CSV table of C-alpha atoms and ligand atoms in Angstrom, one decimal:
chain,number,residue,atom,x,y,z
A,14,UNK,CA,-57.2,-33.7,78.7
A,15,UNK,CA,-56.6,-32.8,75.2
A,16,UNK,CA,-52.5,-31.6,74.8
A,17,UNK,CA,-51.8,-28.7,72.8
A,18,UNK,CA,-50.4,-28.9,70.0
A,19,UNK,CA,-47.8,-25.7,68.8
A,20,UNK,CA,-46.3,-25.3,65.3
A,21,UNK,CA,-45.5,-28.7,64.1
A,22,UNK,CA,-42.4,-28.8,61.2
A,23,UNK,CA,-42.0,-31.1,58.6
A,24,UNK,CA,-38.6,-32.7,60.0
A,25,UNK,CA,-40.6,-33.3,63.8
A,26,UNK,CA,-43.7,-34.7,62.0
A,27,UNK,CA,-41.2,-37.1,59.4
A,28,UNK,CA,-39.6,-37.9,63.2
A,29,UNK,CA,-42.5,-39.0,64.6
A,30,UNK,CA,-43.5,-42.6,63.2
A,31,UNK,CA,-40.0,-43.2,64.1
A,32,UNK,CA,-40.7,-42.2,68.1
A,33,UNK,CA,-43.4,-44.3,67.2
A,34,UNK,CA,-41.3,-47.4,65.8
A,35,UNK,CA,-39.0,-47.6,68.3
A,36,UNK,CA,-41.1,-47.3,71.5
A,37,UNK,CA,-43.0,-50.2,69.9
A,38,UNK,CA,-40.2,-52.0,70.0
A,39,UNK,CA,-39.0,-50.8,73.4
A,40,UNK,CA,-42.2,-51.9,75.0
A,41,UNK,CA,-42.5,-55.4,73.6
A,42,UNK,CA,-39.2,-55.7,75.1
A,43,UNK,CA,-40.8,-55.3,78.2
A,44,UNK,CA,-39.0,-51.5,79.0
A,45,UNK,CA,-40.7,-49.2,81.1
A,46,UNK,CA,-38.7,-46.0,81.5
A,47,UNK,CA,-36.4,-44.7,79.2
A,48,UNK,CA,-34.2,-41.3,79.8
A,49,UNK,CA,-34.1,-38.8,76.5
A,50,UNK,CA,-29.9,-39.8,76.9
A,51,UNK,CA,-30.8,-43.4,76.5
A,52,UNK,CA,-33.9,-42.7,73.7
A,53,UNK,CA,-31.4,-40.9,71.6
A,54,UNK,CA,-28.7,-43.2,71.5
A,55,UNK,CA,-30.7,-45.5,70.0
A,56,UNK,CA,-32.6,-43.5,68.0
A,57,UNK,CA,-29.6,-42.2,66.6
A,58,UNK,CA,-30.5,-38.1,67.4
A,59,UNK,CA,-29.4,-35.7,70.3
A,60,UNK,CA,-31.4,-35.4,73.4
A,61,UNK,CA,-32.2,-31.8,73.0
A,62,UNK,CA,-33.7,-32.9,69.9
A,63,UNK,CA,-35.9,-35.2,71.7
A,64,UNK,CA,-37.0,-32.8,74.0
A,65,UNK,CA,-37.8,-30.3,71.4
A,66,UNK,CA,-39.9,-32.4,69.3
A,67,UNK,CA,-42.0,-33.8,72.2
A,68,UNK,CA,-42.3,-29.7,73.1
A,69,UNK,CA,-44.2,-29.4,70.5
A,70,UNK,CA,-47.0,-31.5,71.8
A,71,UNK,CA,-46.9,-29.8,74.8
A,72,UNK,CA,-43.7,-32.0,76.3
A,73,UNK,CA,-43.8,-35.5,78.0
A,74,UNK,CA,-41.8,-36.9,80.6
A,75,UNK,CA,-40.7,-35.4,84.0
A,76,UNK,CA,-37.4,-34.3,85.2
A,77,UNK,CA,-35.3,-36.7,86.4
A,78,UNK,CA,-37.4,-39.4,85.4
A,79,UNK,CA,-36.9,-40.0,82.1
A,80,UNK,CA,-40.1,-41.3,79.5
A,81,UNK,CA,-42.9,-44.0,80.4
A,82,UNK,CA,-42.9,-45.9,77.5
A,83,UNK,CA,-45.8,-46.9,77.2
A,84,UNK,CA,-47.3,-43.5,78.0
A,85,UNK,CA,-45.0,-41.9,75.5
A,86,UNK,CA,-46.3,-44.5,72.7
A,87,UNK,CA,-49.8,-44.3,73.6
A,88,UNK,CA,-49.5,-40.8,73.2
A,89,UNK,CA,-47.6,-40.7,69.8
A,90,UNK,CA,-50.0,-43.4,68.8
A,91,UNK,CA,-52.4,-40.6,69.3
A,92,UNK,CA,-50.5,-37.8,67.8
A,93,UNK,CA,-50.1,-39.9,64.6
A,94,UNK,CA,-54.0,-40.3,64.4
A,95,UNK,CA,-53.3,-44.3,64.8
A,96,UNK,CA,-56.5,-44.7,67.3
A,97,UNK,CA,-58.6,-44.2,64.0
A,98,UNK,CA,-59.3,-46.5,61.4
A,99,UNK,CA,-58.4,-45.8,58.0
A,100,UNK,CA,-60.1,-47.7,54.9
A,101,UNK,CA,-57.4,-48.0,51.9
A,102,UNK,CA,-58.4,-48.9,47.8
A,103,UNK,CA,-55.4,-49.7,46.1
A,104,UNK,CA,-55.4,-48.5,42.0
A,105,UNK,CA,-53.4,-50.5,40.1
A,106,UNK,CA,-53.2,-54.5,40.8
A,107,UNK,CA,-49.7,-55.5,39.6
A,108,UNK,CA,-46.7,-55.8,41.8
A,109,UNK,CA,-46.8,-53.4,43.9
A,110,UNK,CA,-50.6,-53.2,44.4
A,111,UNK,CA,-50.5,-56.8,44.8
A,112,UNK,CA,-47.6,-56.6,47.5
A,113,UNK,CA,-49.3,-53.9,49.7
A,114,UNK,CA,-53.0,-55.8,49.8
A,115,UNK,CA,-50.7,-59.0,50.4
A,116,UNK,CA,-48.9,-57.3,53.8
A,117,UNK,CA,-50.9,-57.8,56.7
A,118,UNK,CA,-48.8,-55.6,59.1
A,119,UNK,CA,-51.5,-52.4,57.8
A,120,UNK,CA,-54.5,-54.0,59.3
A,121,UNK,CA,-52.4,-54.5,62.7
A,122,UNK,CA,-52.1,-50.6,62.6
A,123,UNK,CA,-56.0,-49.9,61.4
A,124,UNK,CA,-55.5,-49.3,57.5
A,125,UNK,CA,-57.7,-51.8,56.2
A,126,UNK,CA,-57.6,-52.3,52.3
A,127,UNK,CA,-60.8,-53.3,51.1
A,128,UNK,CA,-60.0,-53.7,47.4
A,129,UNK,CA,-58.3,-52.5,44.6
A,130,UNK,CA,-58.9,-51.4,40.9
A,131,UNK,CA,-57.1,-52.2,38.1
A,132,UNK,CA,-57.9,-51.4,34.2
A,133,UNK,CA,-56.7,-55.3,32.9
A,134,UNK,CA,-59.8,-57.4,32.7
A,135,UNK,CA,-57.1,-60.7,32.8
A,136,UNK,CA,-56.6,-59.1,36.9
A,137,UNK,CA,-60.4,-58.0,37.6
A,138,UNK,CA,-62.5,-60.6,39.0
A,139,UNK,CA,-59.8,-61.6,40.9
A,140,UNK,CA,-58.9,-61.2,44.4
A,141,UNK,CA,-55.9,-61.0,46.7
A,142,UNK,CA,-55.7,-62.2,50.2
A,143,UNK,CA,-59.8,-61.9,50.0
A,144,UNK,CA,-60.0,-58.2,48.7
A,145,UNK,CA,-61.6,-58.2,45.2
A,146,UNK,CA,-59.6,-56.5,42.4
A,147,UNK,CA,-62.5,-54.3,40.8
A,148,UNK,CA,-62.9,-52.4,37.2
A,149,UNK,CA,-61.2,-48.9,37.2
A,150,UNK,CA,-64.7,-47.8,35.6
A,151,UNK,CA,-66.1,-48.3,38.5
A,152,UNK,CA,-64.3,-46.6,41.2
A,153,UNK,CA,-66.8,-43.2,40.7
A,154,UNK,CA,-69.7,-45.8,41.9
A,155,UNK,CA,-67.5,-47.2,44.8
A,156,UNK,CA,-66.7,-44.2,46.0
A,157,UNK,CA,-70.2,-43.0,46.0
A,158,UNK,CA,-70.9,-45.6,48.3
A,159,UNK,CA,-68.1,-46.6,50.4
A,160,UNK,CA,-65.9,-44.4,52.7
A,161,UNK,CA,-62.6,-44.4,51.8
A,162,UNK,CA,-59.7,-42.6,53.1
A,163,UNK,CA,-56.7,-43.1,51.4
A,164,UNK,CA,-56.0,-44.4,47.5
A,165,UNK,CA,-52.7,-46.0,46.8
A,166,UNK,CA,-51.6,-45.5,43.5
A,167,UNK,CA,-49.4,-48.3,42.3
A,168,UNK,CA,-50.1,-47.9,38.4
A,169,UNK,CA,-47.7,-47.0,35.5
A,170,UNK,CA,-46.0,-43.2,36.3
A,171,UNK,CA,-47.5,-41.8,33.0
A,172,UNK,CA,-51.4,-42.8,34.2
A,173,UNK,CA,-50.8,-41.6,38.1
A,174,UNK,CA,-51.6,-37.6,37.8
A,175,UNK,CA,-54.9,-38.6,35.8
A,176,UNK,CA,-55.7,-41.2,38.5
A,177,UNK,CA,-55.1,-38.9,41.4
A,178,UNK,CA,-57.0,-36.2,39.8
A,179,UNK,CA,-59.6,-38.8,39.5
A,180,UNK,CA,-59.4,-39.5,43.3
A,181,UNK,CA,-59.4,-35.9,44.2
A,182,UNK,CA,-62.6,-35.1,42.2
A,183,UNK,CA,-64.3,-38.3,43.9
A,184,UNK,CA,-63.2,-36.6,47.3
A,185,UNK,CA,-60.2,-38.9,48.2
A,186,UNK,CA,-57.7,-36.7,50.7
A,187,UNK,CA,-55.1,-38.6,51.2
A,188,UNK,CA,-52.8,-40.1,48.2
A,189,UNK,CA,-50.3,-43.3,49.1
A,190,UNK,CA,-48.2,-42.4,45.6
A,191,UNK,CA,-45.9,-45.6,44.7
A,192,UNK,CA,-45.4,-44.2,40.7
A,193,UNK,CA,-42.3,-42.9,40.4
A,194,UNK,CA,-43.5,-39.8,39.6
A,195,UNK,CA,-44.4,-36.8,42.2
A,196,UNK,CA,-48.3,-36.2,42.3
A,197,UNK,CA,-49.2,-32.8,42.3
A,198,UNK,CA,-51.9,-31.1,43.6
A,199,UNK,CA,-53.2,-27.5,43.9
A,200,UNK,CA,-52.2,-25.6,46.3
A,201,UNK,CA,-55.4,-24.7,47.9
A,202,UNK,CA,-56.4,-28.0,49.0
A,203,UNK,CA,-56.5,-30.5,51.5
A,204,UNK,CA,-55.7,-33.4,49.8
A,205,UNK,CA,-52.5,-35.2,51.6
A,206,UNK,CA,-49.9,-37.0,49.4
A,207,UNK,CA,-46.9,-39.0,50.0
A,208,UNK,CA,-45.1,-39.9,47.6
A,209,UNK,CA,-43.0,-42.9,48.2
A,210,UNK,CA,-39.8,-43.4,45.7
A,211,UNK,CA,-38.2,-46.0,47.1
A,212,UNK,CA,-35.8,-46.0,44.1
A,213,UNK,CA,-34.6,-42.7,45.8
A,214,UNK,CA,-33.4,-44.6,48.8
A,215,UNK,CA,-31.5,-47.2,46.8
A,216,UNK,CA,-30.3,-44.1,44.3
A,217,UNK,CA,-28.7,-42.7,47.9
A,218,UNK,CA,-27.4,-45.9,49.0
A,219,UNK,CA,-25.7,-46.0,45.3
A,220,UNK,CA,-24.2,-42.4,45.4
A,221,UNK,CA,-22.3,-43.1,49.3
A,222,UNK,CA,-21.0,-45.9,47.8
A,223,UNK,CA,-19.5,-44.4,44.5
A,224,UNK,CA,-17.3,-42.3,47.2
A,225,UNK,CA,-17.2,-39.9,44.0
B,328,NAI,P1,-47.2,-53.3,37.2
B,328,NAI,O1,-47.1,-53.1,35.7
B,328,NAI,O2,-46.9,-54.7,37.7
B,328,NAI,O3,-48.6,-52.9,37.7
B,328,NAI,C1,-49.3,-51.7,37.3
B,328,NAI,C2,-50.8,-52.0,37.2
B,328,NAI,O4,-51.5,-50.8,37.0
B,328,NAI,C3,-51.1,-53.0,36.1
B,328,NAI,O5,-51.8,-54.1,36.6
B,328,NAI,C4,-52.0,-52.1,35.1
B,328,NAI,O6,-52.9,-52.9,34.5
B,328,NAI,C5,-52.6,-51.2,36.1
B,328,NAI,N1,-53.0,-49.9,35.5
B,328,NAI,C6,-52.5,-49.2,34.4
B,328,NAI,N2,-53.2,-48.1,34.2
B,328,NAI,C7,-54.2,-48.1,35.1
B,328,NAI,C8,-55.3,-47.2,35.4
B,328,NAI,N3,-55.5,-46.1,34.6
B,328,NAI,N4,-56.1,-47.5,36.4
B,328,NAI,C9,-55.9,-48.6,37.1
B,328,NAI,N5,-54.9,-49.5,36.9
B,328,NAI,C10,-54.1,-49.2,35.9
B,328,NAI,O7,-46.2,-52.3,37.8
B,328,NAI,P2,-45.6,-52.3,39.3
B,328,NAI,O8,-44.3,-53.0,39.2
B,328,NAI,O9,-46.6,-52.7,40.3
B,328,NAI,O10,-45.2,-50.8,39.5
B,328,NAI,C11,-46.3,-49.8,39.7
B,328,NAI,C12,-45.7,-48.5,39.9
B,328,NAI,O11,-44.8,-48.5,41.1
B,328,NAI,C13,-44.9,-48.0,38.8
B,328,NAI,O12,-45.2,-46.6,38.6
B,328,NAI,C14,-43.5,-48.2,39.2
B,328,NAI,O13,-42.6,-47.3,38.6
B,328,NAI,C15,-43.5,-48.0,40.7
B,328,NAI,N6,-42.5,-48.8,41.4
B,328,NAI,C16,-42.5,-50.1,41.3
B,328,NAI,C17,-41.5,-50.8,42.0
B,328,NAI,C18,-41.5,-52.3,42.0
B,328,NAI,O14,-40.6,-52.9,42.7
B,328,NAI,N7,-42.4,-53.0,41.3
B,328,NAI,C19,-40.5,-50.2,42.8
B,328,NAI,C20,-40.6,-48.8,42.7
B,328,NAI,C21,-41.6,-48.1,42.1
């Protein structure tokens, strides 16, 4: 039976892969129950909290009785649309784009990069952990031919709007943004982007420590 799903916020759904993470975690440790006391000790948030955010999904767990893990993560694996696969092109084969078609912990979850464009002919030919590095010129004709989810972009900042834009026109909807810039996109479409700065999380670690 499908759950229903009510108004979902932005802090619940950034909460979620979290849920997620941890009940992993929990179950390979071989735990079958947890109470939302327990959940939110570790997890760092209130119980109320808990309950709140699983309202939204139309509640889990029983009174007195706490969480089935499992349950609850097959559930949230669910929720987060992780019983799909997702195909992945990376543009932009240096460091980063390298590192993310190096990781093997996507695949586990079913993102599957099948290859990656790059605009240096000393990088195309190539390949990295079997997936080819291709010619930016021809990611129109990929496109056309292959069904692909979601585009990383892991080139230089000043070349990432005109790739996404690039994307967007060759009907990519979901944008994995490493530049450190933010990607935007109009307002009346469905595109998804997440844009992932991780100097902002080392930028935050900096500023508690200044104690300024
Ligand atoms: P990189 O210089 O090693 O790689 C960028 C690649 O993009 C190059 O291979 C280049 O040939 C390619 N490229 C340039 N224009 C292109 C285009 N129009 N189409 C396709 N490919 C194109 O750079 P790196 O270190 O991988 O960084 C990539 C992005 O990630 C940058 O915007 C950077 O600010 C950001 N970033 C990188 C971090 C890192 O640790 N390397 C950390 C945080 C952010």
């Amino acid at each position: 039976m499908a759950r229903e799903r009510n108004y979902v916020s932005e802090a619940v759904m950034r909460r979620m892969p979290k849920y997620y993470r941890y009940l992993t975690d929990m179950e390979k440790a071989g735990i079958e129950r947890v109470s939302s006391k327990e959940l939110s000790q570790r997890m760092g948030l209130t119980a109320s909290q808990i309950r709140q955010d699983f309202n939204c999904f139309g509640g889990f767990g029983q009174q007195g009785y706490g969480y089935n893990v499992s349950e609850l993560r097959h559930e949230i694996h669910k929720i987060l649309g992780l019983h799909k696969k997702h195909s992945i092109i990376i543009i932009g084969a240096g460091n980063i784009g390298q590192a993310l078609a190096n990781y093997t912990g996507f695949e586990k979850d079913g993102f599957l990069v099948k290859c990656l464009f790059d605009i240096n002919p000393r990088l195309i030919g190539m390949s990295i952990r079997g997936k080819p590095i291709y010619d930016i010129d021809e990611l129109e004709d990929y496109l056309k031919e292959n069904q692909v989810h979601i585009a990383a972009i892991c080139t230089p900042k000043e070349k990432a709007q005109e790739v996404a834009e690039r994307l967007i026109k060759n009907g990519i909807k979901g944008i994995w943004n490493f530049a450190a810039v933010d990607i935007v996109v109009p307002n009346n479409n469905d595109v998804i982007v997440e844009n992932v700065h991780l100097s902002d999380s080392l930028y935050t670690i900096s500023f508690q420590m200044s104690g300024e």
